[in-house]
Amino acid sequence: MKGIFEGFPEDSVSPFERLQKRGVSRRDFMKFCTAMAAVLALPETFAGKIAEAIEKAKKPSLVWLEFQDCAGNTEALLRATKPTIGEIVLDILSVDYHETIMAPAGKQAEKSLDDVVNNQKGKYIAVVEGSIPLKDNGVYCCIGGRSAIEIAKRVCGNAMATIAVGTCATYGGLPAAKPNPTGAVSVKEAVPGITLLNLPGCPVNAENITATVVHFLTFGSLPAADSLGRPLFAYGERIHDHCERRAHYDAGQFVRQWGDEGHRKGWCLYEMGCKGPETFKNCPAVKYNEGTSWPVQAGHGCIGCSQPNFWDDMSPFYRRLPKVPGFGIETTADKIGAGVAAVAAAGVAAHRIARAIQGKGKEEDK
Ligand code: SF4
Ligand code: F3S
């Protein structure tokens, strides 16, 4: 961990001073650090360590590549309210290349990317959004005269670490759905062997990007990941086990038709095709738009957007899953009791994360 940021350009202004200039108060900064500790499943006491790491961090360089994408992950990161978590991340880092938000265009923009790769080899973070087409020598996605696969190999191959954001970059996503006309693949398939973390989702939750970067700044490493390269803090547990409608599932209370009495009462969406029982992600806890809501809270089932090949494997989206692992309405009362206790514990953790993200402190709980 020590020395990981050695070699980054010196900056006389600390990241926190930069945040202050953007109107972020010390209180807001500490709230942010507490929220990040919660998302990373760390004890609240780690907020101080996170704050210290951010305050001391030299501005690491970040380049954000967009290939076959809709820019939805960029939008998810930037669509926040004051003080924005997105702004905080962007101020902690030196974002030297991002097609959607950068000022330079054309050759000047491409020079910015080349400068980072040439001058900071092995010291920058690459973020990739979108899938990479391999068919016909990759002609279906070219930027500045270079194919996506050429750019990805060069930029990700020379990065300290690469973070693939969104389901297109992590699994191929919509472009890779049958019949996959461009031969779209994930970053992992396109550039094997690199240091890579996958943050799938359509789009990814901004808090999970932020928490990954904060983990990197605090501990000098990417967070622990599962066999699909997804950080365990965000993808370690099923949506179904943290869902606010889970008690209705266990009680056999299901929505049978959109707009029926069960739907109006917030019952379980399993019969309407919810894929929460087979999907691993922390949506019920971190939600979207700074903890405002998430698909199931809004009344629609999860469509499994963080799972590999979800466009093909999870559709039809409104067809009920054939078999759900775990307890169901057919189970015994004892099992339901144990299940409810486990779900209640999971709910407490999710509640802690949601309140931390919304910036609601202990004093507001009184
Ligand atoms: Fe929630 Fe869906 Fe599971 Fe029902 S099936 S409890 S709506 S995740
Ligand atoms: Fe995606 Fe399901 Fe979350 S559809 S956004 S993983 S609730």
PDB file of N, CA and C in Angstrom, residues 60-67 69 73-74 77 89-90 93-99 113 116 124-130 132 151-152 155-157 159-166 169-170 187 194-199 204 208-210 212-213 216 222:
ATOM      1  N   PRO A  60      -4.367  11.074  -8.327  1.00  0.00           N
ATOM      2  CA  PRO A  60      -4.078  10.068  -9.339  1.00  0.00           C
ATOM      3  C   PRO A  60      -4.797  10.384 -10.648  1.00  0.00           C
ATOM      4  N   SER A  61      -4.139  10.073 -11.734  1.00  0.00           N
ATOM      5  CA  SER A  61      -4.712  10.344 -13.048  1.00  0.00           C
ATOM      6  C   SER A  61      -5.716   9.246 -13.415  1.00  0.00           C
ATOM      7  N   LEU A  62      -6.800   9.657 -14.046  1.00  0.00           N
ATOM      8  CA  LEU A  62      -7.813   8.697 -14.485  1.00  0.00           C
ATOM      9  C   LEU A  62      -8.207   9.004 -15.921  1.00  0.00           C
ATOM     10  N   VAL A  63      -8.287   7.978 -16.748  1.00  0.00           N
ATOM     11  CA  VAL A  63      -8.812   8.155 -18.103  1.00  0.00           C
ATOM     12  C   VAL A  63     -10.059   7.289 -18.227  1.00  0.00           C
ATOM     13  N   TRP A  64     -11.094   7.834 -18.848  1.00  0.00           N
ATOM     14  CA  TRP A  64     -12.399   7.158 -18.945  1.00  0.00           C
ATOM     15  C   TRP A  64     -12.675   6.921 -20.420  1.00  0.00           C
ATOM     16  N   LEU A  65     -12.675   5.662 -20.815  1.00  0.00           N
ATOM     17  CA  LEU A  65     -12.888   5.316 -22.225  1.00  0.00           C
ATOM     18  C   LEU A  65     -14.347   4.934 -22.449  1.00  0.00           C
ATOM     19  N   GLU A  66     -14.897   5.377 -23.572  1.00  0.00           N
ATOM     20  CA  GLU A  66     -16.266   4.973 -23.928  1.00  0.00           C
ATOM     21  C   GLU A  66     -16.224   4.277 -25.274  1.00  0.00           C
ATOM     22  N   PHE A  67     -16.747   3.067 -25.307  1.00  0.00           N
ATOM     23  CA  PHE A  67     -16.776   2.318 -26.566  1.00  0.00           C
ATOM     24  C   PHE A  67     -18.236   2.120 -26.993  1.00  0.00           C
ATOM     25  N   ASP A  69     -21.395   2.070 -26.076  1.00  0.00           N
ATOM     26  CA  ASP A  69     -22.126   2.375 -24.849  1.00  0.00           C
ATOM     27  C   ASP A  69     -23.209   3.418 -25.110  1.00  0.00           C
ATOM     28  N   ASN A  73     -23.598   5.138 -17.727  1.00  0.00           N
ATOM     29  CA  ASN A  73     -22.814   5.069 -16.492  1.00  0.00           C
ATOM     30  C   ASN A  73     -22.193   6.423 -16.167  1.00  0.00           C
ATOM     31  N   THR A  74     -21.779   7.134 -17.210  1.00  0.00           N
ATOM     32  CA  THR A  74     -21.307   8.512 -17.012  1.00  0.00           C
ATOM     33  C   THR A  74     -22.442   9.351 -16.440  1.00  0.00           C
ATOM     34  N   LEU A  77     -23.116   8.727 -12.819  1.00  0.00           N
ATOM     35  CA  LEU A  77     -22.113   9.329 -11.938  1.00  0.00           C
ATOM     36  C   LEU A  77     -22.325  10.830 -11.799  1.00  0.00           C
ATOM     37  N   VAL A  89     -15.615  12.744  -6.335  1.00  0.00           N
ATOM     38  CA  VAL A  89     -14.706  11.786  -6.968  1.00  0.00           C
ATOM     39  C   VAL A  89     -13.851  12.489  -8.011  1.00  0.00           C
ATOM     40  N   LEU A  90     -14.515  13.292  -8.842  1.00  0.00           N
ATOM     41  CA  LEU A  90     -13.770  13.932  -9.915  1.00  0.00           C
ATOM     42  C   LEU A  90     -12.737  14.913  -9.371  1.00  0.00           C
ATOM     43  N   LEU A  93      -9.686  12.930  -8.076  1.00  0.00           N
ATOM     44  CA  LEU A  93      -8.875  12.398  -9.170  1.00  0.00           C
ATOM     45  C   LEU A  93      -8.566  13.483 -10.185  1.00  0.00           C
ATOM     46  N   SER A  94      -7.584  13.184 -11.006  1.00  0.00           N
ATOM     47  CA  SER A  94      -7.322  14.068 -12.126  1.00  0.00           C
ATOM     48  C   SER A  94      -7.876  13.364 -13.365  1.00  0.00           C
ATOM     49  N   VAL A  95      -9.076  13.757 -13.774  1.00  0.00           N
ATOM     50  CA  VAL A  95      -9.672  13.094 -14.933  1.00  0.00           C
ATOM     51  C   VAL A  95      -9.093  13.734 -16.186  1.00  0.00           C
ATOM     52  N   ASP A  96      -8.144  13.043 -16.796  1.00  0.00           N
ATOM     53  CA  ASP A  96      -7.395  13.628 -17.912  1.00  0.00           C
ATOM     54  C   ASP A  96      -8.011  13.319 -19.267  1.00  0.00           C
ATOM     55  N   TYR A  97      -8.945  12.396 -19.300  1.00  0.00           N
ATOM     56  CA  TYR A  97      -9.581  12.078 -20.590  1.00  0.00           C
ATOM     57  C   TYR A  97     -10.963  11.500 -20.321  1.00  0.00           C
ATOM     58  N   HIS A  98     -11.977  12.143 -20.839  1.00  0.00           N
ATOM     59  CA  HIS A  98     -13.349  11.632 -20.740  1.00  0.00           C
ATOM     60  C   HIS A  98     -14.133  12.312 -21.844  1.00  0.00           C
ATOM     61  N   GLU A  99     -14.449  11.580 -22.893  1.00  0.00           N
ATOM     62  CA  GLU A  99     -15.059  12.186 -24.084  1.00  0.00           C
ATOM     63  C   GLU A  99     -16.289  13.034 -23.770  1.00  0.00           C
ATOM     64  N   LEU A 113      -4.983  11.810 -24.011  1.00  0.00           N
ATOM     65  CA  LEU A 113      -4.938  10.382 -23.684  1.00  0.00           C
ATOM     66  C   LEU A 113      -3.528   9.832 -23.893  1.00  0.00           C
ATOM     67  N   VAL A 116      -1.084  10.753 -21.100  1.00  0.00           N
ATOM     68  CA  VAL A 116      -1.208   9.953 -19.871  1.00  0.00           C
ATOM     69  C   VAL A 116      -0.532   8.598 -20.066  1.00  0.00           C
ATOM     70  N   TYR A 124      -1.688   5.190 -13.681  1.00  0.00           N
ATOM     71  CA  TYR A 124      -3.019   5.782 -13.832  1.00  0.00           C
ATOM     72  C   TYR A 124      -4.108   4.704 -13.756  1.00  0.00           C
ATOM     73  N   ILE A 125      -5.319   5.191 -13.519  1.00  0.00           N
ATOM     74  CA  ILE A 125      -6.474   4.287 -13.475  1.00  0.00           C
ATOM     75  C   ILE A 125      -7.234   4.443 -14.794  1.00  0.00           C
ATOM     76  N   ALA A 126      -7.591   3.326 -15.416  1.00  0.00           N
ATOM     77  CA  ALA A 126      -8.436   3.371 -16.620  1.00  0.00           C
ATOM     78  C   ALA A 126      -9.838   2.906 -16.249  1.00  0.00           C
ATOM     79  N   VAL A 127     -10.831   3.650 -16.695  1.00  0.00           N
ATOM     80  CA  VAL A 127     -12.226   3.221 -16.524  1.00  0.00           C
ATOM     81  C   VAL A 127     -12.775   2.971 -17.925  1.00  0.00           C
ATOM     82  N   VAL A 128     -13.449   1.859 -18.111  1.00  0.00           N
ATOM     83  CA  VAL A 128     -14.009   1.553 -19.430  1.00  0.00           C
ATOM     84  C   VAL A 128     -15.521   1.405 -19.319  1.00  0.00           C
ATOM     85  N   GLU A 129     -16.210   2.093 -20.211  1.00  0.00           N
ATOM     86  CA  GLU A 129     -17.676   2.025 -20.306  1.00  0.00           C
ATOM     87  C   GLU A 129     -17.993   1.544 -21.730  1.00  0.00           C
ATOM     88  N   GLY A 130     -18.792   0.521 -21.866  1.00  0.00           N
ATOM     89  CA  GLY A 130     -19.152   0.035 -23.201  1.00  0.00           C
ATOM     90  C   GLY A 130     -18.390  -1.214 -23.596  1.00  0.00           C
ATOM     91  N   ILE A 132     -16.596  -3.934 -26.436  1.00  0.00           N
ATOM     92  CA  ILE A 132     -15.553  -3.783 -27.461  1.00  0.00           C
ATOM     93  C   ILE A 132     -15.849  -4.757 -28.602  1.00  0.00           C
ATOM     94  N   ILE A 151      -7.303   0.660 -28.831  1.00  0.00           N
ATOM     95  CA  ILE A 151      -7.215   1.635 -27.724  1.00  0.00           C
ATOM     96  C   ILE A 151      -7.219   0.902 -26.380  1.00  0.00           C
ATOM     97  N   ALA A 152      -8.131  -0.061 -26.235  1.00  0.00           N
ATOM     98  CA  ALA A 152      -8.250  -0.774 -24.953  1.00  0.00           C
ATOM     99  C   ALA A 152      -6.954  -1.503 -24.614  1.00  0.00           C
ATOM    100  N   VAL A 155      -4.340   1.334 -23.689  1.00  0.00           N
ATOM    101  CA  VAL A 155      -4.625   2.121 -22.473  1.00  0.00           C
ATOM    102  C   VAL A 155      -4.760   1.219 -21.242  1.00  0.00           C
ATOM    103  N   CYS A 156      -5.557   0.154 -21.346  1.00  0.00           N
ATOM    104  CA  CYS A 156      -5.757  -0.727 -20.180  1.00  0.00           C
ATOM    105  C   CYS A 156      -4.488  -1.545 -19.922  1.00  0.00           C
ATOM    106  N   GLY A 157      -3.804  -1.898 -20.989  1.00  0.00           N
ATOM    107  CA  GLY A 157      -2.590  -2.701 -20.836  1.00  0.00           C
ATOM    108  C   GLY A 157      -1.478  -1.957 -20.113  1.00  0.00           C
ATOM    109  N   ALA A 159      -2.181   0.545 -17.762  1.00  0.00           N
ATOM    110  CA  ALA A 159      -2.742   1.186 -16.558  1.00  0.00           C
ATOM    111  C   ALA A 159      -2.317   0.448 -15.298  1.00  0.00           C
ATOM    112  N   MET A 160      -2.360   1.169 -14.184  1.00  0.00           N
ATOM    113  CA  MET A 160      -2.120   0.521 -12.884  1.00  0.00           C
ATOM    114  C   MET A 160      -3.269  -0.440 -12.595  1.00  0.00           C
ATOM    115  N   ALA A 161      -4.477  -0.010 -12.923  1.00  0.00           N
ATOM    116  CA  ALA A 161      -5.666  -0.851 -12.742  1.00  0.00           C
ATOM    117  C   ALA A 161      -6.758  -0.351 -13.680  1.00  0.00           C
ATOM    118  N   THR A 162      -7.633  -1.264 -14.068  1.00  0.00           N
ATOM    119  CA  THR A 162      -8.760  -0.897 -14.922  1.00  0.00           C
ATOM    120  C   THR A 162     -10.057  -1.233 -14.191  1.00  0.00           C
ATOM    121  N   ILE A 163     -11.020  -0.314 -14.272  1.00  0.00           N
ATOM    122  CA  ILE A 163     -12.345  -0.563 -13.701  1.00  0.00           C
ATOM    123  C   ILE A 163     -13.338  -0.568 -14.858  1.00  0.00           C
ATOM    124  N   ALA A 164     -13.982  -1.707 -15.086  1.00  0.00           N
ATOM    125  CA  ALA A 164     -15.014  -1.795 -16.125  1.00  0.00           C
ATOM    126  C   ALA A 164     -16.345  -1.428 -15.480  1.00  0.00           C
ATOM    127  N   VAL A 165     -17.009  -0.393 -16.004  1.00  0.00           N
ATOM    128  CA  VAL A 165     -18.276   0.039 -15.396  1.00  0.00           C
ATOM    129  C   VAL A 165     -19.449  -0.231 -16.338  1.00  0.00           C
ATOM    130  N   GLY A 166     -20.530  -0.753 -15.763  1.00  0.00           N
ATOM    131  CA  GLY A 166     -21.713  -1.050 -16.561  1.00  0.00           C
ATOM    132  C   GLY A 166     -21.640  -2.443 -17.169  1.00  0.00           C
ATOM    133  N   ALA A 169     -19.403  -3.108 -20.542  1.00  0.00           N
ATOM    134  CA  ALA A 169     -17.955  -3.276 -20.369  1.00  0.00           C
ATOM    135  C   ALA A 169     -17.631  -4.548 -19.601  1.00  0.00           C
ATOM    136  N   THR A 170     -18.520  -4.955 -18.699  1.00  0.00           N
ATOM    137  CA  THR A 170     -18.197  -6.114 -17.858  1.00  0.00           C
ATOM    138  C   THR A 170     -18.558  -7.451 -18.514  1.00  0.00           C
ATOM    139  N   VAL A 187     -14.384  -6.154 -21.449  1.00  0.00           N
ATOM    140  CA  VAL A 187     -12.979  -5.751 -21.320  1.00  0.00           C
ATOM    141  C   VAL A 187     -12.122  -6.970 -20.975  1.00  0.00           C
ATOM    142  N   ILE A 194      -5.101  -8.296 -17.440  1.00  0.00           N
ATOM    143  CA  ILE A 194      -4.840  -7.007 -16.790  1.00  0.00           C
ATOM    144  C   ILE A 194      -5.430  -6.997 -15.376  1.00  0.00           C
ATOM    145  N   THR A 195      -5.011  -6.031 -14.560  1.00  0.00           N
ATOM    146  CA  THR A 195      -5.621  -5.856 -13.238  1.00  0.00           C
ATOM    147  C   THR A 195      -6.968  -5.180 -13.451  1.00  0.00           C
ATOM    148  N   LEU A 196      -8.041  -5.919 -13.190  1.00  0.00           N
ATOM    149  CA  LEU A 196      -9.378  -5.459 -13.603  1.00  0.00           C
ATOM    150  C   LEU A 196     -10.411  -5.693 -12.507  1.00  0.00           C
ATOM    151  N   LEU A 197     -11.280  -4.716 -12.328  1.00  0.00           N
ATOM    152  CA  LEU A 197     -12.431  -4.891 -11.441  1.00  0.00           C
ATOM    153  C   LEU A 197     -13.690  -4.636 -12.266  1.00  0.00           C
ATOM    154  N   ASN A 198     -14.680  -5.504 -12.113  1.00  0.00           N
ATOM    155  CA  ASN A 198     -15.938  -5.359 -12.851  1.00  0.00           C
ATOM    156  C   ASN A 198     -17.028  -4.766 -11.971  1.00  0.00           C
ATOM    157  N   LEU A 199     -17.650  -3.697 -12.452  1.00  0.00           N
ATOM    158  CA  LEU A 199     -18.793  -3.106 -11.745  1.00  0.00           C
ATOM    159  C   LEU A 199     -19.996  -3.149 -12.689  1.00  0.00           C
ATOM    160  N   VAL A 204     -24.453   1.266 -13.725  1.00  0.00           N
ATOM    161  CA  VAL A 204     -23.826   0.989 -12.439  1.00  0.00           C
ATOM    162  C   VAL A 204     -24.339   2.006 -11.415  1.00  0.00           C
ATOM    163  N   ASN A 208     -21.086   2.803  -6.032  1.00  0.00           N
ATOM    164  CA  ASN A 208     -20.151   1.678  -6.120  1.00  0.00           C
ATOM    165  C   ASN A 208     -18.866   2.074  -6.846  1.00  0.00           C
ATOM    166  N   ILE A 209     -18.972   2.975  -7.827  1.00  0.00           N
ATOM    167  CA  ILE A 209     -17.753   3.492  -8.468  1.00  0.00           C
ATOM    168  C   ILE A 209     -16.962   4.287  -7.441  1.00  0.00           C
ATOM    169  N   THR A 210     -17.665   5.196  -6.770  1.00  0.00           N
ATOM    170  CA  THR A 210     -17.009   6.066  -5.793  1.00  0.00           C
ATOM    171  C   THR A 210     -16.336   5.238  -4.701  1.00  0.00           C
ATOM    172  N   THR A 212     -15.303   2.203  -4.815  1.00  0.00           N
ATOM    173  CA  THR A 212     -14.132   1.486  -5.342  1.00  0.00           C
ATOM    174  C   THR A 212     -12.918   2.401  -5.374  1.00  0.00           C
ATOM    175  N   VAL A 213     -13.124   3.625  -5.871  1.00  0.00           N
ATOM    176  CA  VAL A 213     -12.014   4.585  -5.927  1.00  0.00           C
ATOM    177  C   VAL A 213     -11.548   4.931  -4.509  1.00  0.00           C
ATOM    178  N   PHE A 216      -9.490   2.270  -3.118  1.00  0.00           N
ATOM    179  CA  PHE A 216      -8.170   2.331  -3.746  1.00  0.00           C
ATOM    180  C   PHE A 216      -7.303   3.391  -3.077  1.00  0.00           C
ATOM    181  N   LEU A 222      -7.413  -2.622  -5.031  1.00  0.00           N
ATOM    182  CA  LEU A 222      -8.823  -2.778  -5.399  1.00  0.00           C
ATOM    183  C   LEU A 222      -9.501  -3.650  -4.341  1.00  0.00           C
TER     184      LEU A 222
END
